[in-house]
Coordinates of C-alpha atoms in Angstrom, one line a residue:
Chain O
M1 CA 15.1 29.1 -5.4
S2 CA 13.4 31.4 -2.5
L3 CA 16.1 30.6 1.3
S4 CA 12.4 29.3 2.2
A5 CA 12.2 26.2 -0.7
I6 CA 15.8 25.7 0.0
I7 CA 14.6 25.2 3.8
V8 CA 11.8 23.9 2.6
M9 CA 13.0 20.7 0.5
T10 CA 16.7 19.9 2.2
A11 CA 13.5 19.6 5.5
S12 CA 11.8 17.1 2.8
I13 CA 15.0 14.9 1.8
I14 CA 16.4 14.7 5.0
A15 CA 12.9 13.6 6.8
L16 CA 11.3 11.3 3.3
W17 CA 15.0 10.1 2.1
G18 CA 16.8 9.8 5.2
V19 CA 14.5 8.4 7.8
A20 CA 13.6 6.0 4.3
T21 CA 17.6 4.9 3.7
V22 CA 18.0 4.9 7.8
A23 CA 14.2 3.0 7.8
L24 CA 15.9 0.1 5.2
S25 CA 19.2 0.2 6.1
Y26 CA 18.3 -0.6 10.3
S27 CA 15.6 -3.2 9.3
L28 CA 18.3 -5.0 6.9
R29 CA 21.4 -5.1 9.5
Q30 CA 18.3 -6.5 12.2
E31 CA 17.5 -9.1 9.9
E32 CA 20.5 -10.7 9.6
R33 CA 21.6 -10.3 13.5
K34 CA 18.1 -12.5 13.7
L35 CA 19.5 -15.1 10.5
A36 CA 22.7 -15.4 12.4
L37 CA 20.9 -16.2 15.2
I38 CA 19.4 -18.6 14.2
Q39 CA 21.6 -20.0 12.6
S40 CA 23.6 -20.3 15.9
Q41 CA 21.3 -20.9 18.5
G42 CA 17.8 -22.1 16.7
D43 CA 15.8 -19.4 17.8
F44 CA 16.1 -15.7 19.7
E45 CA 13.8 -13.7 22.2
P46 CA 9.7 -13.0 19.8
L47 CA 9.8 -10.2 22.2
S48 CA 11.5 -7.6 23.9
P49 CA 12.0 -6.1 27.1
R50 CA 8.5 -3.2 27.2
A51 CA 6.5 -6.0 24.5
Q52 CA 7.6 -8.8 27.2
R53 CA 5.6 -6.9 30.4
D54 CA 2.6 -5.4 27.6
L55 CA 1.6 -9.5 27.2
E56 CA 1.9 -9.9 30.7
T57 CA -0.1 -6.9 32.0
W58 CA -2.8 -7.8 28.9
L59 CA -3.0 -11.5 30.8
A60 CA -3.4 -9.6 33.9
R61 CA -5.9 -8.1 32.9
H62 CA -8.3 -10.4 30.2
P63 CA -6.7 -13.1 32.4
E64 CA -10.5 -15.3 31.4
E65 CA -11.0 -14.5 28.1
E66 CA -11.0 -17.0 25.8
P67 CA -7.7 -14.9 23.3
A68 CA -5.2 -15.8 27.1
R69 CA -4.5 -19.0 25.3
E70 CA -2.9 -17.8 22.2
V71 CA -1.4 -14.5 24.9
R72 CA -0.2 -17.6 26.8
E73 CA 1.4 -19.5 24.8
L74 CA 3.3 -16.6 23.2
L75 CA 4.5 -16.0 26.8
E76 CA 5.9 -19.7 27.3
L77 CA 8.3 -19.3 24.1
Q78 CA 9.0 -16.2 25.2
Q79 CA 10.1 -17.2 28.6
Q80 CA 11.7 -20.9 26.4
A81 CA 14.0 -19.0 24.5
M82 CA 15.1 -16.9 27.7
Q83 CA 15.8 -20.0 29.5
H84 CA 18.1 -22.1 26.4
N85 CA 19.3 -19.2 24.6
P86 CA 22.6 -17.6 25.4
Q87 CA 22.9 -14.5 23.3
R88 CA 20.3 -11.9 23.1
F89 CA 18.1 -10.3 20.5
Y90 CA 16.6 -7.2 22.1
D91 CA 19.0 -5.9 24.8
W92 CA 18.1 -7.3 28.1
S93 CA 21.1 -4.6 29.6
T94 CA 19.1 -2.8 31.6
I95 CA 16.5 -5.1 32.7
D96 CA 19.5 -7.9 33.9
E97 CA 21.2 -4.4 35.6
A98 CA 18.2 -4.2 38.0
R99 CA 18.3 -8.4 39.1
Q100 CA 21.2 -8.6 40.0
Chain Y
M1 CA -11.8 -28.2 8.7
T2 CA -9.8 -23.8 8.8
T3 CA -8.7 -23.2 4.8
T4 CA -5.0 -22.3 6.5
I5 CA -3.8 -24.7 3.6
S6 CA 0.6 -24.1 3.3
R7 CA 1.4 -21.1 2.7
E8 CA 5.2 -19.6 0.8
Q9 CA 7.0 -16.4 2.9
W10 CA 8.9 -14.2 1.2
G11 CA 12.4 -15.2 0.8
S12 CA 13.9 -12.1 2.2
R13 CA 13.7 -8.6 3.9
F14 CA 14.9 -7.1 0.6
G15 CA 12.7 -8.7 -1.0
Y16 CA 8.7 -8.2 1.1
L17 CA 10.3 -4.4 1.5
M18 CA 10.9 -3.7 -2.1
A19 CA 7.3 -6.0 -3.0
V20 CA 5.0 -3.2 0.4
V21 CA 6.8 -0.3 -1.3
G22 CA 6.7 -1.6 -5.0
A23 CA 2.1 -2.5 -4.1
M24 CA 1.9 0.7 -2.9
V25 CA 3.7 3.3 -5.3
G26 CA 1.5 3.3 -8.7
A27 CA 0.8 5.7 -11.2
G28 CA -0.3 8.5 -8.6
N29 CA 3.1 9.0 -7.0
I30 CA 4.4 10.0 -10.7
W31 CA 1.9 11.9 -12.4
R32 CA -0.9 13.5 -9.2
M33 CA 1.7 14.3 -6.5
P34 CA 4.6 16.7 -7.6
Y35 CA 0.6 18.7 -9.7
V36 CA -0.7 18.5 -5.6
T37 CA 1.4 19.5 -3.6
G38 CA 2.5 23.2 -5.8
E39 CA -0.8 23.9 -5.8
N40 CA -1.8 23.4 -2.2
G41 CA 0.9 25.3 -0.6
G42 CA 4.2 23.7 -2.1
G43 CA 6.3 23.5 1.2
A44 CA 2.9 24.2 3.9
F45 CA 1.1 20.8 1.8
L46 CA 4.3 19.4 2.6
I47 CA 4.1 20.0 6.5
A48 CA 0.6 19.3 5.9
Y49 CA 1.2 15.3 4.5
F50 CA 4.1 14.7 6.6
L51 CA 1.8 15.4 9.5
L52 CA -1.1 12.9 8.1
L53 CA 1.3 10.4 7.0
Y54 CA 2.7 9.0 10.6
L55 CA -0.8 9.9 12.6
I56 CA -3.2 8.2 9.9
A57 CA -0.7 5.5 7.2
V58 CA 2.1 4.1 9.0
P59 CA 0.4 3.2 12.2
G60 CA -2.8 1.9 9.8
L61 CA -0.4 -0.1 7.5
M62 CA 1.6 -1.2 10.8
G63 CA -2.7 -2.5 11.9
E64 CA -3.3 -3.7 9.0
T65 CA 0.4 -6.0 8.3
S66 CA -0.2 -6.6 11.5
L67 CA -3.8 -8.4 11.5
G68 CA -2.6 -10.7 8.8
R69 CA 0.2 -11.8 9.9
H70 CA -1.2 -12.8 12.9
T71 CA -4.8 -14.7 10.5
R72 CA -2.7 -16.0 8.1
Q73 CA -4.6 -15.8 5.6
G74 CA -6.1 -13.7 2.6
L75 CA -9.4 -11.1 2.9
I76 CA -11.9 -13.0 3.1
G77 CA -10.2 -16.0 6.0
T78 CA -9.4 -12.7 8.0
F79 CA -12.8 -11.5 8.5
R80 CA -13.5 -15.1 9.2
K81 CA -11.5 -15.9 12.0
L82 CA -12.3 -12.2 13.5
Y83 CA -15.8 -13.0 13.2
G84 CA -16.6 -16.7 12.3
N85 CA -18.6 -18.0 10.1
N86 CA -21.3 -15.2 9.8
R87 CA -23.0 -13.4 7.4
F88 CA -20.3 -10.0 8.5
V89 CA -17.8 -12.8 6.9
G90 CA -19.4 -9.8 4.3
L91 CA -17.4 -7.6 4.8
G92 CA -14.2 -8.8 3.6
L93 CA -15.9 -10.1 -0.1
V94 CA -16.5 -5.8 -0.4
I95 CA -13.2 -5.5 -0.4
L96 CA -12.0 -8.0 -2.6
I97 CA -15.0 -6.9 -4.4
F98 CA -13.5 -3.3 -4.8
N99 CA -10.4 -4.0 -5.3
I100 CA -11.5 -6.7 -8.5
V101 CA -12.8 -4.0 -10.1
L102 CA -10.3 -0.7 -9.4
M103 CA -7.9 -3.5 -10.8
S104 CA -10.0 -3.8 -13.8
Y105 CA -9.3 0.1 -13.9
Y106 CA -6.6 -0.2 -13.7
S107 CA -4.8 -2.3 -15.6
S108 CA -6.4 0.0 -18.5
I109 CA -3.7 2.6 -16.7
V110 CA -0.8 -0.1 -16.8
G111 CA -1.9 -0.4 -20.7
W112 CA -1.1 2.9 -21.5
S113 CA 2.3 3.0 -19.7
I114 CA 2.7 -0.4 -22.3
Y115 CA 2.0 1.4 -24.9
Y116 CA 4.5 4.5 -24.2
A117 CA 7.0 1.9 -23.1
F118 CA 7.0 0.9 -26.0
H119 CA 7.4 3.5 -28.5
A120 CA 10.5 5.0 -25.9
L121 CA 12.0 1.7 -27.1
I122 CA 11.4 2.5 -30.7
G123 CA 12.0 6.1 -30.1
T124 CA 9.1 7.7 -31.7
F125 CA 9.1 10.6 -29.3
T126 CA 13.0 11.5 -30.6
Q127 CA 11.0 12.2 -34.1
T128 CA 11.8 15.5 -36.5
E129 CA 8.0 17.6 -35.6
F130 CA 6.5 14.7 -33.8
D131 CA 3.0 16.0 -32.2
T132 CA 3.0 14.0 -28.9
A133 CA -0.5 15.2 -28.6
V134 CA -1.6 14.1 -31.6
L135 CA -0.4 11.0 -31.2
W136 CA -2.4 10.2 -27.5
Q137 CA -5.7 11.7 -29.0
N138 CA -4.6 9.1 -30.8
F139 CA -4.1 6.7 -28.5
S140 CA -7.1 7.2 -26.3
G141 CA -9.7 6.6 -29.8
N142 CA -8.5 4.0 -30.7
T143 CA -10.5 0.8 -28.7
A144 CA -8.9 -1.9 -30.1
L145 CA -5.8 -1.1 -29.6
N146 CA -7.1 -0.5 -26.2
V147 CA -8.2 -3.3 -25.3
G148 CA -5.1 -5.0 -26.5
M149 CA -3.3 -3.5 -24.3
H150 CA -5.2 -3.8 -21.1
S151 CA -5.0 -7.4 -22.6
I152 CA -1.3 -7.4 -22.5
A153 CA -1.2 -5.5 -19.0
M154 CA -3.5 -8.9 -17.9
L155 CA -1.2 -11.4 -19.3
M156 CA 2.0 -9.7 -18.1
V157 CA 0.5 -9.7 -14.3
T158 CA -0.6 -13.4 -15.2
G159 CA 2.5 -14.3 -15.6
I160 CA 4.6 -13.2 -12.7
L161 CA 1.3 -14.4 -10.6
L162 CA 1.9 -17.7 -12.4
L163 CA 5.4 -17.9 -10.8
G164 CA 3.8 -17.1 -7.7
I165 CA 5.1 -14.7 -4.7
K166 CA 8.6 -15.5 -4.5
G167 CA 9.6 -16.4 -7.4
G168 CA 7.4 -14.4 -9.4
I169 CA 6.6 -11.1 -6.8
E170 CA 9.5 -10.7 -4.7
R171 CA 11.6 -11.4 -7.6
L172 CA 10.5 -8.8 -10.4
A173 CA 9.6 -6.2 -7.4
K174 CA 13.8 -7.0 -6.2
W175 CA 14.6 -5.6 -9.6
M176 CA 11.8 -3.5 -11.1
M177 CA 12.0 -1.1 -7.8
P178 CA 15.9 -0.2 -7.7
I179 CA 16.1 0.9 -11.2
L180 CA 13.6 2.8 -11.2
T181 CA 14.7 5.0 -7.8
I182 CA 17.7 5.0 -10.8
A183 CA 15.7 6.2 -13.2
L184 CA 14.6 9.2 -11.1
I185 CA 17.4 9.9 -10.0
A186 CA 19.2 10.2 -13.2
I187 CA 16.7 12.0 -14.9
A188 CA 15.9 14.4 -12.3
I189 CA 19.8 15.1 -12.3
R190 CA 19.2 15.8 -15.8
G191 CA 16.3 18.1 -15.8
L192 CA 18.1 20.9 -12.9
T193 CA 20.8 20.7 -15.8
L194 CA 18.3 22.6 -17.4
P195 CA 17.6 26.5 -17.8
G196 CA 15.7 27.7 -16.0
A197 CA 14.5 23.8 -14.1
M198 CA 15.1 26.2 -10.6
A199 CA 11.5 27.1 -11.2
G200 CA 10.0 23.5 -10.5
L201 CA 11.4 23.3 -7.7
E202 CA 10.4 27.2 -6.2
F203 CA 6.3 26.4 -7.3
S204 CA 6.5 22.7 -5.8
F205 CA 8.8 23.6 -2.2
S206 CA 7.7 27.4 -2.1
P207 CA 5.9 27.5 1.2
N208 CA 2.7 29.7 1.2
W209 CA 2.2 29.4 4.4
E210 CA -1.3 30.6 4.8
Y211 CA -3.2 27.4 2.2
L212 CA -2.0 25.2 6.4
A213 CA -5.6 27.0 7.2
R214 CA -7.6 26.4 4.2
G215 CA -9.5 23.4 4.8
E216 CA -8.9 21.9 0.6
T217 CA -5.3 21.7 2.2
W218 CA -5.1 19.1 4.6
L219 CA -7.7 17.4 2.5
A220 CA -6.0 16.7 -0.4
A221 CA -2.3 15.6 1.5
L222 CA -5.6 13.4 4.1
G223 CA -6.2 12.3 0.6
Q224 CA -2.8 11.6 -1.5
A225 CA -1.6 10.1 2.7
L226 CA -4.5 7.8 2.2
F227 CA -4.4 6.4 -1.4
S228 CA -0.6 6.7 -2.0
T229 CA 0.1 5.0 0.4
G230 CA -2.7 1.7 -0.4
L231 CA -3.5 2.0 3.7
G232 CA -7.4 -0.8 3.9
W233 CA -7.5 -2.0 0.4
G234 CA -6.2 -5.2 1.9
I235 CA -2.7 -4.9 -0.2
A236 CA -1.2 -4.8 3.0
L237 CA -3.1 -7.1 5.1
T238 CA -2.3 -10.6 2.3
Y239 CA 1.2 -9.6 1.9
G240 CA 1.6 -9.8 5.3
S241 CA -0.1 -12.8 5.8
Y242 CA 2.8 -14.6 3.6
L243 CA 5.5 -12.8 6.2
G244 CA 7.3 -14.9 9.0
R245 CA 6.0 -14.9 12.9
N246 CA 9.5 -13.2 13.7
D247 CA 9.5 -10.8 11.1
D248 CA 9.4 -7.5 12.1
I249 CA 6.6 -5.1 11.1
P250 CA 6.5 -1.9 13.0
L251 CA 9.2 -0.2 11.5
G252 CA 9.2 -2.1 7.9
G253 CA 5.3 -2.9 7.1
G254 CA 4.5 0.6 8.5
I255 CA 7.4 3.5 8.4
F256 CA 9.3 2.9 5.7
T257 CA 6.8 1.5 3.1
A258 CA 4.2 5.0 4.2
I259 CA 7.7 7.1 4.3
G260 CA 9.9 4.9 1.0
N261 CA 6.3 4.9 -0.9
T262 CA 5.9 9.2 -0.6
S263 CA 9.7 9.4 -0.8
F264 CA 8.9 7.8 -4.2
G265 CA 6.3 10.8 -4.8
L266 CA 9.5 13.4 -3.7
L267 CA 11.9 12.1 -6.3
A268 CA 9.0 12.3 -9.0
I269 CA 8.6 16.0 -8.0
F270 CA 12.6 16.8 -9.0
A271 CA 12.2 14.6 -12.1
V272 CA 9.7 16.0 -13.5
F273 CA 9.0 19.5 -12.5
P274 CA 12.1 20.9 -13.1
I275 CA 11.5 19.2 -17.1
V276 CA 7.8 21.4 -17.1
F277 CA 9.1 24.4 -16.5
A278 CA 12.4 24.1 -18.0
F279 CA 10.4 23.5 -21.6
G280 CA 7.7 26.1 -20.6
I281 CA 4.9 23.4 -19.8
S282 CA 1.8 24.7 -17.8
P283 CA 1.9 22.1 -14.7
T284 CA -0.9 19.5 -14.4
S285 CA -2.1 15.8 -13.4
G286 CA -2.3 13.0 -14.9
A287 CA -2.2 11.2 -18.2
E288 CA -1.7 15.5 -19.8
L289 CA 1.3 15.4 -17.6
A290 CA 3.7 12.6 -18.8
F291 CA 1.3 11.5 -21.5
V292 CA 1.6 14.5 -23.8
A293 CA 3.6 16.8 -21.4
L294 CA 6.8 15.2 -20.5
A295 CA 6.4 13.1 -23.3
S296 CA 7.2 16.2 -26.4
A297 CA 10.1 17.5 -23.4
F298 CA 12.2 14.3 -23.6
G299 CA 12.0 14.6 -28.0
S300 CA 12.9 17.6 -27.7
M301 CA 15.6 17.3 -24.7
T302 CA 19.3 16.0 -25.9
G303 CA 19.7 12.2 -25.7
G304 CA 15.7 12.9 -25.5
Y305 CA 15.5 8.8 -25.9
L306 CA 17.5 8.0 -23.6
W307 CA 15.5 10.1 -21.2
A308 CA 11.8 9.1 -22.5
L309 CA 13.5 5.5 -21.7
L310 CA 14.2 5.1 -18.6
F311 CA 11.1 8.0 -18.1
F312 CA 8.2 6.2 -19.5
M313 CA 9.6 1.8 -18.5
G314 CA 9.9 3.7 -15.0
F315 CA 6.3 4.5 -14.8
F316 CA 5.7 1.4 -16.4
F317 CA 7.4 -0.1 -14.0
A318 CA 6.1 1.6 -10.9
N319 CA 2.3 0.5 -12.2
L320 CA 3.4 -3.3 -13.0
T321 CA 4.5 -3.8 -9.6
T322 CA 1.0 -2.1 -7.7
A323 CA -1.6 -4.0 -10.8
I324 CA 0.2 -7.0 -9.2
A325 CA -0.3 -6.2 -5.8
I326 CA -4.1 -5.6 -6.0
T327 CA -4.6 -8.4 -8.1
E328 CA -2.4 -11.0 -5.7
V329 CA -5.6 -9.5 -2.7
G330 CA -7.7 -12.0 -4.6
V331 CA -5.8 -15.0 -5.8
T332 CA -4.5 -15.7 -2.6
T333 CA -8.1 -15.3 -0.5
Y334 CA -9.8 -17.2 -4.3
R335 CA -7.4 -19.7 -3.5
E336 CA -7.8 -20.2 0.5
E337 CA -11.5 -20.2 -0.8
K338 CA -11.9 -22.6 -2.5
S339 CA -9.2 -24.9 -1.5
T340 CA -7.7 -24.9 -4.8
G341 CA -3.7 -24.7 -6.6
R342 CA -1.9 -21.0 -7.6
S343 CA -2.2 -21.8 -11.4
K344 CA -6.2 -21.9 -10.8
A345 CA -6.6 -19.2 -9.0
V346 CA -4.3 -17.1 -10.7
L347 CA -6.6 -17.9 -14.1
T348 CA -9.9 -17.8 -12.8
I349 CA -9.4 -14.0 -10.6
C350 CA -7.0 -12.6 -13.6
G351 CA -9.6 -13.6 -16.2
I352 CA -12.7 -12.3 -14.4
I353 CA -10.7 -8.9 -13.9
W354 CA -10.0 -8.9 -18.1
L355 CA -13.6 -9.7 -18.6
L356 CA -14.7 -6.6 -16.6
G357 CA -12.1 -4.4 -18.2
I358 CA -13.4 -4.3 -21.6
P359 CA -15.3 -1.5 -20.7
S360 CA -13.4 0.2 -19.1
A361 CA -10.6 0.2 -22.1
M362 CA -13.3 0.6 -24.1
N363 CA -14.8 4.0 -22.6
A364 CA -12.5 6.2 -21.1
D365 CA -16.2 7.5 -19.5
I366 CA -16.7 4.5 -17.5
L367 CA -13.4 4.1 -16.9
G368 CA -14.2 7.8 -15.1
Y369 CA -17.1 7.6 -13.6
L370 CA -16.0 4.0 -11.7
D371 CA -12.8 5.2 -10.4
F372 CA -14.8 8.9 -9.0
V373 CA -17.1 5.9 -7.4
V374 CA -13.7 3.1 -5.6
G375 CA -11.3 6.3 -5.1
N376 CA -14.3 8.8 -3.8
W377 CA -16.3 6.1 -1.2
G378 CA -15.0 2.5 -2.0
L379 CA -11.4 2.6 -0.7
P380 CA -12.4 4.8 1.8
L381 CA -14.8 2.6 2.8
A382 CA -12.4 -0.5 2.6
T383 CA -10.3 1.2 5.0
F384 CA -13.2 2.3 7.4
I385 CA -14.2 -1.8 7.8
I386 CA -10.4 -3.1 7.4
M387 CA -10.1 -0.5 11.4
I388 CA -12.6 -1.3 12.4
A389 CA -12.2 -5.4 12.2
I390 CA -9.0 -4.2 13.7
G391 CA -9.2 -2.2 16.5
W392 CA -12.6 -3.0 17.6
K393 CA -13.1 -6.7 16.3
F394 CA -9.6 -8.1 17.1
D395 CA -9.0 -5.7 20.2
A396 CA -6.6 -2.8 18.9
S397 CA -5.2 -3.5 22.3
R398 CA -4.7 -7.9 21.3
L399 CA -3.1 -7.2 18.7
R400 CA -0.6 -5.0 18.9
V401 CA 1.1 -6.5 22.1
L402 CA -0.1 -10.6 20.5
S403 CA 1.6 -9.9 17.0
L404 CA 2.8 -6.8 16.4
N405 CA 5.7 -6.1 18.8
R406 CA 6.6 -8.9 18.1
G407 CA 10.4 -9.4 16.0
A408 CA 9.8 -5.6 16.3
D409 CA 13.3 -3.5 15.3
L410 CA 10.5 -0.8 17.1
Y411 CA 8.5 -1.0 19.5
V412 CA 5.7 -0.1 19.5
P413 CA 3.3 2.4 21.9
K414 CA 0.0 2.1 23.9
L415 CA -0.8 5.2 22.4
W416 CA -1.1 3.3 18.4
E417 CA -4.3 1.7 19.3
P418 CA -7.2 4.9 20.3
I419 CA -4.8 5.8 16.7
V420 CA -6.6 3.1 15.4
R421 CA -9.6 2.4 17.2
F422 CA -11.0 5.7 16.6
Q423 CA -9.4 7.8 15.0
I424 CA -8.3 6.7 11.5
P425 CA -12.8 5.5 10.9
A426 CA -13.8 8.4 12.5
I427 CA -11.3 10.5 9.5
M428 CA -13.1 7.9 6.4
L429 CA -16.2 8.7 7.6
G430 CA -15.2 13.0 7.4
I431 CA -14.1 11.9 3.8
M432 CA -17.0 9.9 2.9
A433 CA -19.7 12.9 4.1
Y434 CA -17.3 15.6 1.7
F435 CA -16.7 13.9 -1.2
L436 CA -21.1 13.9 -0.6
Y437 CA -21.2 16.9 -0.5
S438 CA -18.6 17.8 -2.6
N439 CA -20.1 15.4 -5.4
L440 CA -23.9 16.1 -5.5
S441 CA -24.2 19.6 -6.5
Q442 CA -22.2 19.1 -9.1
T443 CA -22.6 15.7 -10.2
P444 CA -25.7 14.8 -9.0
W445 CA -26.3 11.9 -10.9
K446 CA -22.5 9.7 -10.4
T447 CA -23.1 10.3 -6.9
V448 CA -26.8 9.1 -6.5
S449 CA -26.2 5.8 -8.9
G450 CA -22.2 5.3 -7.2
L451 CA -23.7 5.5 -3.5
A452 CA -26.8 3.2 -5.0
L453 CA -24.9 0.9 -5.9
L454 CA -22.1 0.3 -2.6
T455 CA -24.9 0.3 -0.5
L456 CA -25.9 -2.9 -2.3
L457 CA -23.5 -4.2 -2.7
I458 CA -22.7 -4.3 0.7
P459 CA -25.9 -6.4 2.2
L460 CA -25.9 -8.5 -1.0
C461 CA -22.1 -9.8 0.0
M462 CA -23.5 -10.0 3.8
W463 CA -26.3 -11.7 2.3
I464 CA -24.1 -14.3 -0.1
M465 CA -21.2 -14.8 2.8
S466 CA -24.5 -16.2 4.9
R467 CA -25.3 -18.6 2.7
R468 CA -21.8 -19.5 2.3
R469 CA -21.6 -20.4 6.0
D470 CA -23.4 -23.0 6.1
T471 CA -22.2 -25.2 3.2
S472 CA -18.8 -24.9 3.2
Y473 CA -16.9 -24.0 5.8
V474 CA -16.2 -24.5 9.9
T475 CA -13.7 -22.2 11.3
T476 CA -11.2 -21.6 14.1
P477 CA -11.9 -17.9 15.2
A478 CA -8.1 -16.2 15.9
G479 CA -9.3 -16.2 19.8
G480 CA -8.3 -19.3 19.3
Q481 CA -11.7 -22.8 20.2
P482 CA -13.7 -24.0 16.3
S483 CA -16.8 -22.4 16.3

């Protein structure tokens, strides 16, 4: 086999099998963490810090529109989870440090 | 009342991921991708393919799955939630009809794979002086046998779907996809140890960089990236509708689905072409490759019984999981629209597909014509309709903040929105225009009649759904208030 074919083959293996394996194992591990949080405290926060910020920005831009109701409901759910749950699913350390 | 009825959910993350990858991995991954790769510049094709996979298939699948999870409805229910109860719900019916027509002829292909898996099981290919070309010719020419295999395929699909999402689809996929993976790996290892096998890898991976400058390479890569991942057919939407509210979508429903599906294509390259080249068979694709060339090669190999059995059972599993997914789109939708039990929905949809599939099973020209119309325009049109619904009607920005990033293992940035709004719909229009341009001179009758059918189908479906609105439903749009 030519060197160029070997390089392409190796890169394809990494880009496909490598990414698929990492994605599968990471996804399954995250699911285990979610299940552990549900078992220990009932639920977990549905949004990451960035996703929460996006939602708040969207609501600020579209406060009067009809879909704003379900956005507010989700934000409320997020706030309740943040208040009541001692353990977090997402990494909030940088946000907490910034607040302190 | 809305048609939201109590919904099953996937039993486990692994089960959902196997089911959705199983839905996308079909005949095309095994009998088409190795040849398309080699014919279009090898490594150059793979680079084009990876780019398009990440630019189109991954974001598109994220959007479709996310919309299904948000509405928790099948195709027509989702369109009713988005557009309200009016004629535009007919666009959902258009996609549903494409799925049913697609399945009507895909069941014949499942039937072929059952027939060959059976022959592998009884050791037909390892008989001395056995001619696989004659077997394929005899099988192709036997109308009753083809209808029989189509019927067996639909009976299997019916039986599995009757067991439900968790007990049927998920349980099956959790077993079949790992077995398919192991089977292909085992065949690949065996193939690579054959003398002359490396020429097969050289054919597939050797990069001809000038192919990157050819439009045909990019079109072939685009076709493979879109049709292989099943983007926009309603499968991801339907499977997504059975996800929990805080389940991840971007990593599982987007990246893993698209990359995992393509990983099977890569595995097929390793499993198929080393054997093809080791036996001096001319590289090809489709039924000729699987049922004639490979069947013949397995018969000549040491331990050929085992390799033939692994390959044809794996091929059958890949086709069956796809057939189940395509049929489930109709089952979920029918169940919601008629507010009926799952058993009745399964029996009705599978019965309709079985009846519609008989002409394709009897006549390969009908199968070819339907594949031509659905493949060239039906599926790109379905993808276009779904992406417009996500990007513009629901609003890509709203879907991203409200559903896509909820419970996500991977944050999806704002860049995703213009991809769904502009890029994918524009590419779909371009594909349809190109297919029209390239087919009109070569097959004018097929092209014009196929386009005429599609052109009539859209207003007809919109008319049907506008007639139904007064009698059946009061719905709750995705925005919230009843309309």
